[in-house]
Short mmCIF file of C-alpha atoms and ligand atoms in Angstrom, two decimals:
data_model
loop_
_atom_site.label_atom_id
_atom_site.label_comp_id
_atom_site.label_asym_id
_atom_site.label_seq_id
_atom_site.Cartn_x
_atom_site.Cartn_y
_atom_site.Cartn_z
CA MET A 1 0.00 0.00 0.00
CA GLN A 2 2.75 2.37 1.03
CA ARG A 3 4.66 1.62 -2.18
CA ILE A 4 1.69 2.38 -4.46
CA ASN A 5 1.16 5.63 -2.63
CA ASN A 6 4.71 6.77 -2.95
CA ARG A 7 4.93 5.84 -6.63
CA GLN A 8 1.71 7.73 -7.33
CA LEU A 9 2.91 10.73 -5.37
CA PHE A 10 6.23 10.61 -7.21
CA PHE A 11 4.44 11.15 -10.52
CA GLN A 12 1.76 13.47 -9.13
CA HIS A 13 3.84 15.87 -7.08
CA LEU A 14 7.48 15.54 -7.93
CA ALA A 15 8.51 17.64 -10.93
CA GLN A 16 9.43 15.24 -13.71
CA THR A 17 12.22 15.96 -16.17
CA SER A 18 13.21 12.40 -17.05
CA ASP A 19 11.05 10.81 -19.75
CA LYS A 20 11.63 7.36 -18.21
CA PRO A 21 12.54 7.49 -14.52
CA ILE A 22 14.16 4.30 -13.18
CA GLY A 23 11.59 4.49 -10.40
CA ILE A 24 13.15 2.18 -7.81
CA GLU A 25 11.73 3.01 -4.38
CA VAL A 26 14.76 3.14 -2.15
CA ALA A 27 14.68 1.60 1.31
CA SER A 28 18.38 1.86 2.15
CA ALA A 29 21.85 1.88 0.65
CA ASN A 30 25.23 0.71 1.84
CA GLY A 31 28.61 0.14 0.18
CA VAL A 32 27.99 -0.51 -3.52
CA TYR A 33 24.40 -1.61 -2.94
CA ILE A 34 21.03 0.14 -3.07
CA HIS A 35 18.11 -1.84 -1.60
CA ASP A 36 14.50 -1.29 -2.59
CA ILE A 37 11.41 -1.59 -0.40
CA ASP A 38 10.75 -5.13 -1.68
CA GLY A 39 14.13 -6.28 -0.42
CA LYS A 40 15.74 -6.43 -3.87
CA SER A 41 19.36 -5.27 -4.02
CA PHE A 42 21.00 -3.38 -6.86
CA MET A 43 24.70 -2.83 -7.46
CA ASP A 44 25.22 0.87 -8.00
CA MET A 45 27.53 0.99 -11.01
CA ILE A 46 27.27 4.78 -11.37
CA ALA A 47 27.77 5.80 -7.72
CA GLY A 48 24.92 8.29 -7.83
CA PHE A 49 26.68 9.93 -10.80
CA SER A 50 30.11 9.98 -9.16
CA VAL A 51 28.87 11.30 -5.83
CA CYS A 52 29.25 8.14 -3.74
CA ASN A 53 32.95 7.54 -4.42
CA ILE A 54 33.42 6.00 -0.97
CA GLY A 55 30.22 3.96 -1.30
CA HIS A 56 26.85 4.53 0.32
CA SER A 57 26.34 5.19 4.03
CA HIS A 58 29.92 4.86 5.20
CA PRO A 59 29.77 4.59 9.04
CA ALA A 60 32.44 7.29 9.50
CA VAL A 61 30.42 9.75 7.39
CA ILE A 62 27.23 8.91 9.30
CA LYS A 63 29.07 9.46 12.58
CA ALA A 64 30.46 12.82 11.42
CA ILE A 65 26.97 13.92 10.32
CA GLN A 66 25.39 12.82 13.60
CA GLU A 67 28.03 14.57 15.68
CA GLN A 68 27.66 17.79 13.71
CA VAL A 69 23.85 17.71 13.75
CA GLU A 70 23.95 17.49 17.52
CA LYS A 71 26.18 20.58 17.73
CA TYR A 72 24.52 22.87 15.16
CA MET A 73 23.12 22.86 11.65
CA HIS A 74 22.44 26.07 9.74
CA VAL A 75 23.38 29.16 11.74
CA ILE A 76 23.89 31.97 9.22
CA VAL A 77 24.61 32.69 5.56
CA TYR A 78 27.99 31.74 4.14
CA GLY A 79 31.06 33.59 5.33
CA GLU A 80 29.91 35.43 8.46
CA PHE A 81 30.63 33.06 11.37
CA VAL A 82 33.63 30.83 11.90
CA GLN A 83 32.24 27.31 11.53
CA ALA A 84 34.72 24.55 12.33
CA PRO A 85 33.52 22.03 9.70
CA GLN A 86 33.88 24.64 6.92
CA VAL A 87 37.32 25.85 7.88
CA GLN A 88 38.64 22.39 8.70
CA TYR A 89 37.43 21.03 5.38
CA ALA A 90 38.82 24.00 3.43
CA ASN A 91 42.12 23.54 5.25
CA ALA A 92 42.23 19.80 4.50
CA ILE A 93 41.48 20.26 0.79
CA THR A 94 43.86 23.15 0.22
CA GLN A 95 46.70 21.16 1.81
CA LEU A 96 46.27 18.73 -1.08
CA LEU A 97 46.25 21.45 -3.75
CA PRO A 98 48.93 23.67 -5.35
CA GLU A 99 49.84 26.93 -3.65
CA ASN A 100 47.69 29.03 -6.02
CA LEU A 101 44.56 27.13 -4.92
CA GLN A 102 44.27 28.08 -1.28
CA SER A 103 40.91 29.82 -1.01
CA VAL A 104 37.67 27.84 -1.07
CA TYR A 105 34.21 29.24 -1.75
CA PHE A 106 31.70 26.55 -0.81
CA THR A 107 28.44 26.36 -2.76
CA ASN A 108 25.46 23.99 -2.70
CA SER A 109 26.07 22.33 -6.04
CA GLY A 110 28.36 21.96 -9.01
CA ALA A 111 26.41 24.37 -11.19
CA GLU A 112 26.70 27.05 -8.54
CA ALA A 113 30.46 26.49 -8.43
CA THR A 114 30.51 27.07 -12.21
CA GLU A 115 28.48 30.26 -11.82
CA GLY A 116 30.71 31.59 -9.06
CA ALA A 117 33.89 30.80 -10.99
CA MET A 118 32.71 32.60 -14.13
CA LYS A 119 31.80 35.66 -12.08
CA LEU A 120 35.18 35.55 -10.36
CA ALA A 121 37.00 35.36 -13.72
CA LYS A 122 35.09 38.40 -15.00
CA ARG A 123 35.86 40.28 -11.81
CA VAL A 124 39.59 39.42 -11.79
CA THR A 125 40.24 40.13 -15.48
CA GLY A 126 37.73 42.92 -16.12
CA ARG A 127 36.79 41.04 -19.31
CA THR A 128 33.57 39.32 -20.31
CA LYS A 129 34.25 36.69 -22.97
CA ILE A 130 34.12 33.06 -21.86
CA VAL A 131 35.58 30.20 -23.86
CA ALA A 132 34.07 26.72 -23.47
CA PHE A 133 34.16 23.52 -25.51
CA GLU A 134 31.86 21.46 -27.64
CA GLY A 135 30.70 18.46 -25.63
CA ALA A 136 31.13 20.22 -22.28
CA TYR A 137 28.78 19.90 -19.32
CA HIS A 138 29.13 22.35 -16.43
CA GLY A 139 25.62 22.36 -14.94
CA SER A 140 22.05 23.29 -15.78
CA THR A 141 21.59 26.84 -14.47
CA GLN A 142 21.48 29.71 -16.99
CA GLY A 143 25.19 30.60 -16.86
CA ALA A 144 26.34 26.99 -16.77
CA LEU A 145 23.92 26.18 -19.58
CA SER A 146 25.46 28.98 -21.65
CA VAL A 147 28.82 27.20 -21.59
CA MET A 148 27.32 23.74 -22.13
CA GLY A 149 28.67 22.30 -25.37
CA ASP A 150 25.49 20.94 -26.88
CA GLU A 151 23.11 23.03 -28.97
CA TYR A 152 20.11 20.72 -28.46
CA PHE A 153 20.13 21.36 -24.72
CA ARG A 154 21.04 25.05 -24.98
CA ASN A 155 18.70 26.13 -27.70
CA ALA A 156 15.37 25.86 -25.92
CA PHE A 157 16.47 28.31 -23.23
CA ARG A 158 17.85 31.23 -25.21
CA PRO A 159 18.75 34.01 -24.69
CA LEU A 160 21.66 32.81 -22.60
CA LEU A 161 24.91 34.53 -21.58
CA PRO A 162 26.36 36.63 -24.39
CA ASP A 163 30.03 36.51 -25.29
CA VAL A 164 30.51 32.75 -25.04
CA LEU A 165 32.74 31.11 -27.63
CA HIS A 166 32.60 27.33 -28.07
CA LEU A 167 35.74 25.75 -29.46
CA ARG A 168 36.47 22.19 -30.56
CA TYR A 169 37.75 19.94 -27.75
CA ASN A 170 41.30 18.69 -28.25
CA ASN A 171 41.74 20.95 -31.30
CA PHE A 172 45.07 22.78 -31.33
CA GLU A 173 44.09 25.23 -34.08
CA ASP A 174 41.11 26.49 -32.11
CA ILE A 175 43.38 27.51 -29.23
CA GLU A 176 44.56 30.31 -31.52
CA LEU A 177 41.05 31.80 -31.42
CA ILE A 178 41.51 32.66 -27.74
CA ASP A 179 42.46 36.33 -27.54
CA ASN A 180 42.97 39.09 -24.98
CA THR A 181 39.24 39.76 -24.64
CA VAL A 182 38.82 36.37 -22.96
CA ALA A 183 38.20 36.33 -19.20
CA CYS A 184 38.40 32.59 -18.81
CA VAL A 185 38.52 29.22 -20.48
CA ILE A 186 36.41 26.56 -18.79
CA VAL A 187 37.32 22.96 -19.48
CA GLU A 188 36.85 19.39 -18.27
CA LEU A 189 39.99 17.28 -18.57
CA VAL A 190 37.71 14.32 -19.11
CA GLN A 191 34.45 15.22 -20.80
CA ALA A 192 32.04 13.01 -18.92
CA GLU A 193 28.81 13.48 -20.82
CA THR A 194 30.17 12.69 -24.28
CA GLY A 195 31.02 9.27 -22.85
CA ILE A 196 34.39 9.74 -21.07
CA THR A 197 36.38 11.69 -23.67
CA LEU A 198 39.91 12.24 -22.49
CA ALA A 199 41.74 15.50 -23.16
CA ASN A 200 45.06 15.27 -24.94
CA LYS A 201 47.75 16.20 -22.41
CA GLU A 202 49.72 18.30 -24.90
CA TRP A 203 46.55 20.15 -25.82
CA VAL A 204 45.82 20.91 -22.15
CA ILE A 205 49.35 22.22 -21.67
CA ALA A 206 49.00 24.39 -24.79
CA LEU A 207 45.68 25.69 -23.49
CA LYS A 208 47.24 26.58 -20.15
CA LYS A 209 50.15 28.35 -21.86
CA LYS A 210 47.77 30.33 -24.07
CA CYS A 211 45.76 31.43 -21.03
CA GLU A 212 48.90 32.44 -19.19
CA SER A 213 50.17 34.46 -22.14
CA LEU A 214 46.89 36.42 -22.27
CA CYS A 215 46.26 36.65 -18.49
CA ALA A 216 43.01 34.72 -19.04
CA LEU A 217 42.04 32.30 -16.29
CA LEU A 218 41.88 28.55 -16.80
CA ILE A 219 38.89 27.06 -14.97
CA VAL A 220 39.13 23.29 -14.64
CA ASP A 221 35.87 21.52 -13.90
CA GLU A 222 36.57 18.46 -11.73
CA ILE A 223 33.04 18.18 -10.44
CA GLN A 224 32.69 14.68 -11.88
CA SER A 225 36.34 13.69 -12.31
CA GLY A 226 37.43 14.66 -8.80
CA PHE A 227 37.98 12.75 -5.59
CA GLY A 228 39.85 9.76 -6.94
CA ARG A 229 37.69 8.73 -9.89
CA THR A 230 40.64 8.89 -12.33
CA GLY A 231 43.25 7.30 -10.04
CA THR A 232 44.51 10.54 -8.52
CA LEU A 233 42.63 12.84 -6.17
CA PHE A 234 42.13 15.25 -9.08
CA ALA A 235 42.62 14.52 -12.77
CA PHE A 236 44.67 17.69 -13.33
CA GLU A 237 47.52 16.04 -11.39
CA GLN A 238 47.99 13.78 -14.44
CA PHE A 239 48.02 16.60 -16.99
CA GLY A 240 51.02 18.62 -15.86
CA ILE A 241 49.03 21.80 -15.25
CA SER A 242 47.48 23.64 -12.36
CA PRO A 243 44.11 25.41 -12.80
CA ASP A 244 43.60 29.06 -11.91
CA ILE A 245 40.17 28.11 -10.61
CA LEU A 246 39.21 24.56 -9.69
CA LEU A 247 35.56 23.44 -9.64
CA VAL A 248 34.53 20.61 -7.35
CA GLY A 249 31.20 19.10 -6.34
CA LYS A 250 29.49 15.71 -6.32
CA ALA A 251 31.82 13.53 -4.15
CA LEU A 252 32.99 16.69 -2.33
CA GLY A 253 30.08 16.43 0.11
CA GLY A 254 30.47 12.74 0.97
CA GLY A 255 26.83 12.21 -0.06
CA LEU A 256 25.44 15.58 1.06
CA PRO A 257 24.99 18.58 -1.28
CA LEU A 258 28.19 20.59 -1.59
CA GLY A 259 30.20 22.27 -4.32
CA ALA A 260 33.07 24.72 -4.38
CA PHE A 261 35.19 26.95 -6.56
CA ILE A 262 38.77 27.23 -5.40
CA SER A 263 41.33 29.84 -6.42
CA SER A 264 44.10 31.99 -4.96
CA THR A 265 43.37 34.10 -1.92
CA LYS A 266 44.28 37.21 -3.93
CA MET A 267 41.80 36.50 -6.70
CA MET A 268 39.04 35.46 -4.33
CA GLY A 269 39.57 38.76 -2.48
CA THR A 270 38.07 40.63 -5.46
CA LEU A 271 34.65 39.34 -4.40
CA THR A 272 34.91 41.32 -1.16
CA GLU A 273 34.83 44.80 -2.66
CA ASN A 274 33.20 46.85 -5.39
CA PRO A 275 30.69 45.36 -4.89
CA VAL A 276 31.02 44.05 -1.38
CA LEU A 277 29.43 40.58 -1.09
CA GLY A 278 30.32 39.86 -4.69
CA HIS A 279 28.97 36.34 -4.33
CA ILE A 280 26.32 35.31 -1.83
CA THR A 281 24.81 32.00 -0.76
CA THR A 282 22.55 31.12 2.15
CA PHE A 283 23.27 27.42 2.39
CA GLY A 284 26.63 27.03 0.60
CA GLY A 285 29.14 25.37 2.92
CA ASN A 286 26.45 23.96 5.17
CA PRO A 287 28.30 22.70 8.26
CA VAL A 288 26.71 19.24 8.16
CA ALA A 289 27.67 18.83 4.49
CA CYS A 290 31.21 20.02 5.24
CA ALA A 291 31.52 17.59 8.16
CA ALA A 292 30.37 14.75 5.90
CA GLY A 293 32.74 15.83 3.13
CA LEU A 294 35.72 16.05 5.45
CA ALA A 295 34.98 12.56 6.80
CA ALA A 296 34.68 11.23 3.24
CA LEU A 297 37.97 12.84 2.19
CA THR A 298 39.71 11.36 5.23
CA ILE A 299 38.38 7.92 4.32
CA LEU A 300 39.54 8.32 0.72
CA GLN A 301 43.02 9.29 1.87
CA ASN A 302 43.35 6.36 4.28
CA SER A 303 41.57 3.58 2.40
CA GLY A 304 43.96 2.95 -0.50
CA TRP A 305 40.96 3.07 -2.86
CA ILE A 306 42.45 5.79 -5.06
CA GLU A 307 45.67 3.80 -5.43
CA ALA A 308 43.60 0.72 -6.35
CA VAL A 309 41.70 2.48 -9.16
CA LYS A 310 44.20 1.44 -11.84
CA GLU A 311 44.00 -2.25 -10.87
CA LYS A 312 40.20 -2.15 -11.05
CA GLU A 313 40.27 -0.24 -14.35
CA ASP A 314 42.58 -2.93 -15.76
CA TYR A 315 40.29 -5.65 -14.43
CA LEU A 316 37.29 -4.09 -16.14
CA LEU A 317 39.22 -3.72 -19.38
CA ALA A 318 40.32 -7.34 -19.28
CA HIS A 319 36.91 -8.81 -18.46
CA LEU A 320 34.13 -6.45 -19.50
CA HIS A 321 33.93 -7.12 -23.20
CA HIS A 322 31.27 -8.46 -25.54
CA PRO A 323 30.99 -8.56 -29.35
CA ALA A 324 28.11 -6.05 -29.15
CA ILE A 325 30.34 -3.47 -27.41
CA LEU A 326 31.67 -1.39 -30.30
CA HIS A 327 34.01 0.80 -28.30
CA ARG A 328 35.10 1.49 -24.73
CA ASN A 329 36.36 4.83 -23.48
CA HIS A 330 37.94 4.76 -20.04
CA PHE A 331 39.99 6.74 -17.57
CA GLY A 332 40.27 5.38 -14.06
CA LEU A 333 37.20 3.70 -12.62
CA TRP A 334 35.16 5.43 -15.25
CA MET A 335 34.14 3.80 -18.50
CA SER A 336 31.67 4.04 -21.34
CA LEU A 337 30.53 1.08 -23.41
CA GLN A 338 29.31 1.99 -26.87
CA PHE A 339 26.58 -0.05 -28.58
CA GLU A 340 25.08 0.12 -32.05
CA SER A 341 22.28 2.55 -31.16
CA ALA A 342 20.71 4.54 -28.34
CA ALA A 343 17.72 2.18 -28.46
CA ILE A 344 19.89 -0.89 -27.75
CA THR A 345 21.79 0.97 -25.03
CA LYS A 346 18.58 1.99 -23.27
CA LYS A 347 17.23 -1.54 -23.49
CA ILE A 348 20.45 -2.92 -21.98
CA ALA A 349 20.30 -0.34 -19.18
CA ALA A 350 16.70 -1.38 -18.42
CA VAL A 351 17.56 -5.10 -18.40
CA CYS A 352 20.56 -4.33 -16.17
CA VAL A 353 18.15 -2.83 -13.63
CA GLU A 354 15.98 -5.97 -13.80
CA ASN A 355 19.15 -7.98 -13.14
CA GLY A 356 20.13 -5.84 -10.17
CA ILE A 357 22.61 -3.46 -11.79
CA ILE A 358 22.14 0.31 -11.83
CA THR A 359 23.72 1.96 -14.83
CA ASP A 360 22.76 4.71 -17.26
CA TRP A 361 23.74 6.34 -20.52
CA PHE A 362 25.33 9.77 -21.01
CA LEU A 363 23.64 13.10 -21.63
CA PHE A 364 25.35 13.62 -25.01
CA ALA A 365 26.07 9.95 -25.78
CA GLU A 366 22.87 7.97 -25.53
CA ASP A 367 24.49 5.01 -27.28
CA ARG A 368 26.91 4.45 -24.38
CA ILE A 369 26.45 2.71 -21.03
CA ARG A 370 28.03 4.46 -18.05
CA ILE A 371 30.28 2.49 -15.68
CA ALA A 372 31.43 4.53 -12.66
CA PRO A 373 31.04 2.43 -9.51
CA PRO A 374 31.99 3.55 -6.01
CA LEU A 375 35.78 3.36 -5.69
CA CYS A 376 35.36 0.98 -2.74
CA ILE A 377 34.03 -1.76 -5.03
CA THR A 378 36.03 -4.96 -4.57
CA ILE A 379 37.30 -7.21 -7.35
CA ASP A 380 34.79 -9.86 -6.17
CA GLU A 381 31.99 -7.32 -6.55
CA LEU A 382 33.33 -6.29 -9.95
CA ILE A 383 33.20 -9.96 -11.03
CA ILE A 384 29.51 -10.13 -10.09
CA ALA A 385 28.77 -6.82 -11.81
CA ILE A 386 30.55 -7.84 -15.02
CA GLU A 387 28.67 -11.16 -15.12
CA LYS A 388 25.35 -9.37 -14.70
CA ILE A 389 26.14 -6.74 -17.34
CA ILE A 390 27.16 -9.38 -19.89
CA LYS A 391 24.05 -11.41 -19.05
CA SER A 392 21.93 -8.26 -19.55
CA ILE A 393 23.56 -7.55 -22.92
CA ASN A 394 22.83 -11.12 -24.06
CA GLN A 395 19.22 -10.97 -22.86
CA SER A 396 18.66 -7.58 -24.52
CA LEU A 397 20.01 -8.77 -27.85
CA ALA A 398 18.01 -12.01 -27.70
CA SER A 399 14.62 -10.41 -27.03
N1 LIG B 401 30.17 19.91 -14.05
C1 LIG B 401 30.25 18.61 -14.36
C2 LIG B 401 31.47 18.08 -15.06
C3 LIG B 401 29.22 17.74 -14.01
O1 LIG B 401 29.30 16.45 -14.31
C4 LIG B 401 28.09 18.28 -13.33
C5 LIG B 401 26.96 17.41 -12.99
O2 LIG B 401 26.76 16.35 -13.55
C6 LIG B 401 28.06 19.64 -13.04
C7 LIG B 401 29.12 20.44 -13.42
C8 LIG B 401 26.88 20.25 -12.34
O3 LIG B 401 26.80 19.80 -11.03
P1 LIG B 401 25.39 19.87 -10.25
O4 LIG B 401 24.50 18.85 -10.88
O5 LIG B 401 25.75 19.54 -8.82
O6 LIG B 401 24.89 21.26 -10.39
#
């Protein structure tokens, strides 16, 4: 009875944007598993879209949340009181970052981090033009949508931000189109939503050099690639560059909503004057979310899971193959499996759910299945997941 009610209410009162919601009614989740109200368990092979990098409901995160909730929750808007979880988390993250990334502005989400970073770049440079790339995803708010690299998604919501130039990803010639009117270049080092498209390292270095030569800021979006997904805490560590502004989100909050844009203290200082309160958020840096995020980061650092990413990536590459998989893109514990059409891919994803595997396709690559499990997944769990995925592919092709 309860289930029917909640399913009905889901469609009646929850705004729907997905044309085919997965619709599992969640009872609980732990480790790599999500359990529904009928007692069926599903392996989460997308980690809540790269949020649950340490798995679901880690006891240390729960403890940190409980302890913080008992002390205080929301007390005031961002940046007025000294709140230990915020400052301790900012301190912990910045210790792991280069010396030009020492000032953290916490937001509620990834898109808000994108918005804040673009404002900061305009403020620091006094310029307005923003360069982004085809295939990019930086969030769904108006500013973030303006830099999204897909016309189908952008077009319905025009007018968007003026002065945005979209260049071809990994194209050296297009770098020459960046000139001294550009405030910032925003880039993902791994474009997630085109199906895990890896940036060419030389191209990234050339992009960084071009920005430096023009005093334009390089914003690196690690909202999805961050927190160990690629085998290092942040992907930029593998590209020989350091961002001027780093965007983080998703796994940042250890399962609670949290994002951030991180830059130098000097640059961030421009948001304090002319106008004062140059960026405002009520809930950004919520102390409970920061306590959860700090606990999650501590677990990541002490678990060895980041170091084990390569071994698990290799295991997937060696064992997750099937004649129907046309192509695999991968970087770390992050893979896309390409099939002949979007229709086949969606059918496979649906059969995977029936077989107890949660996966999905990509926003700009509907013919690819997404594989991005929690980093805590064991090889034994990977073996089960691979078996189920291959079984689902066979069943989908047979029916
Ligand atoms: N940037 C990237 C690379 C993302 O993958 C996402 C979300 O999928 C965002 C930005 C936006 O984050 P949020 O959904 O928290 O606003």
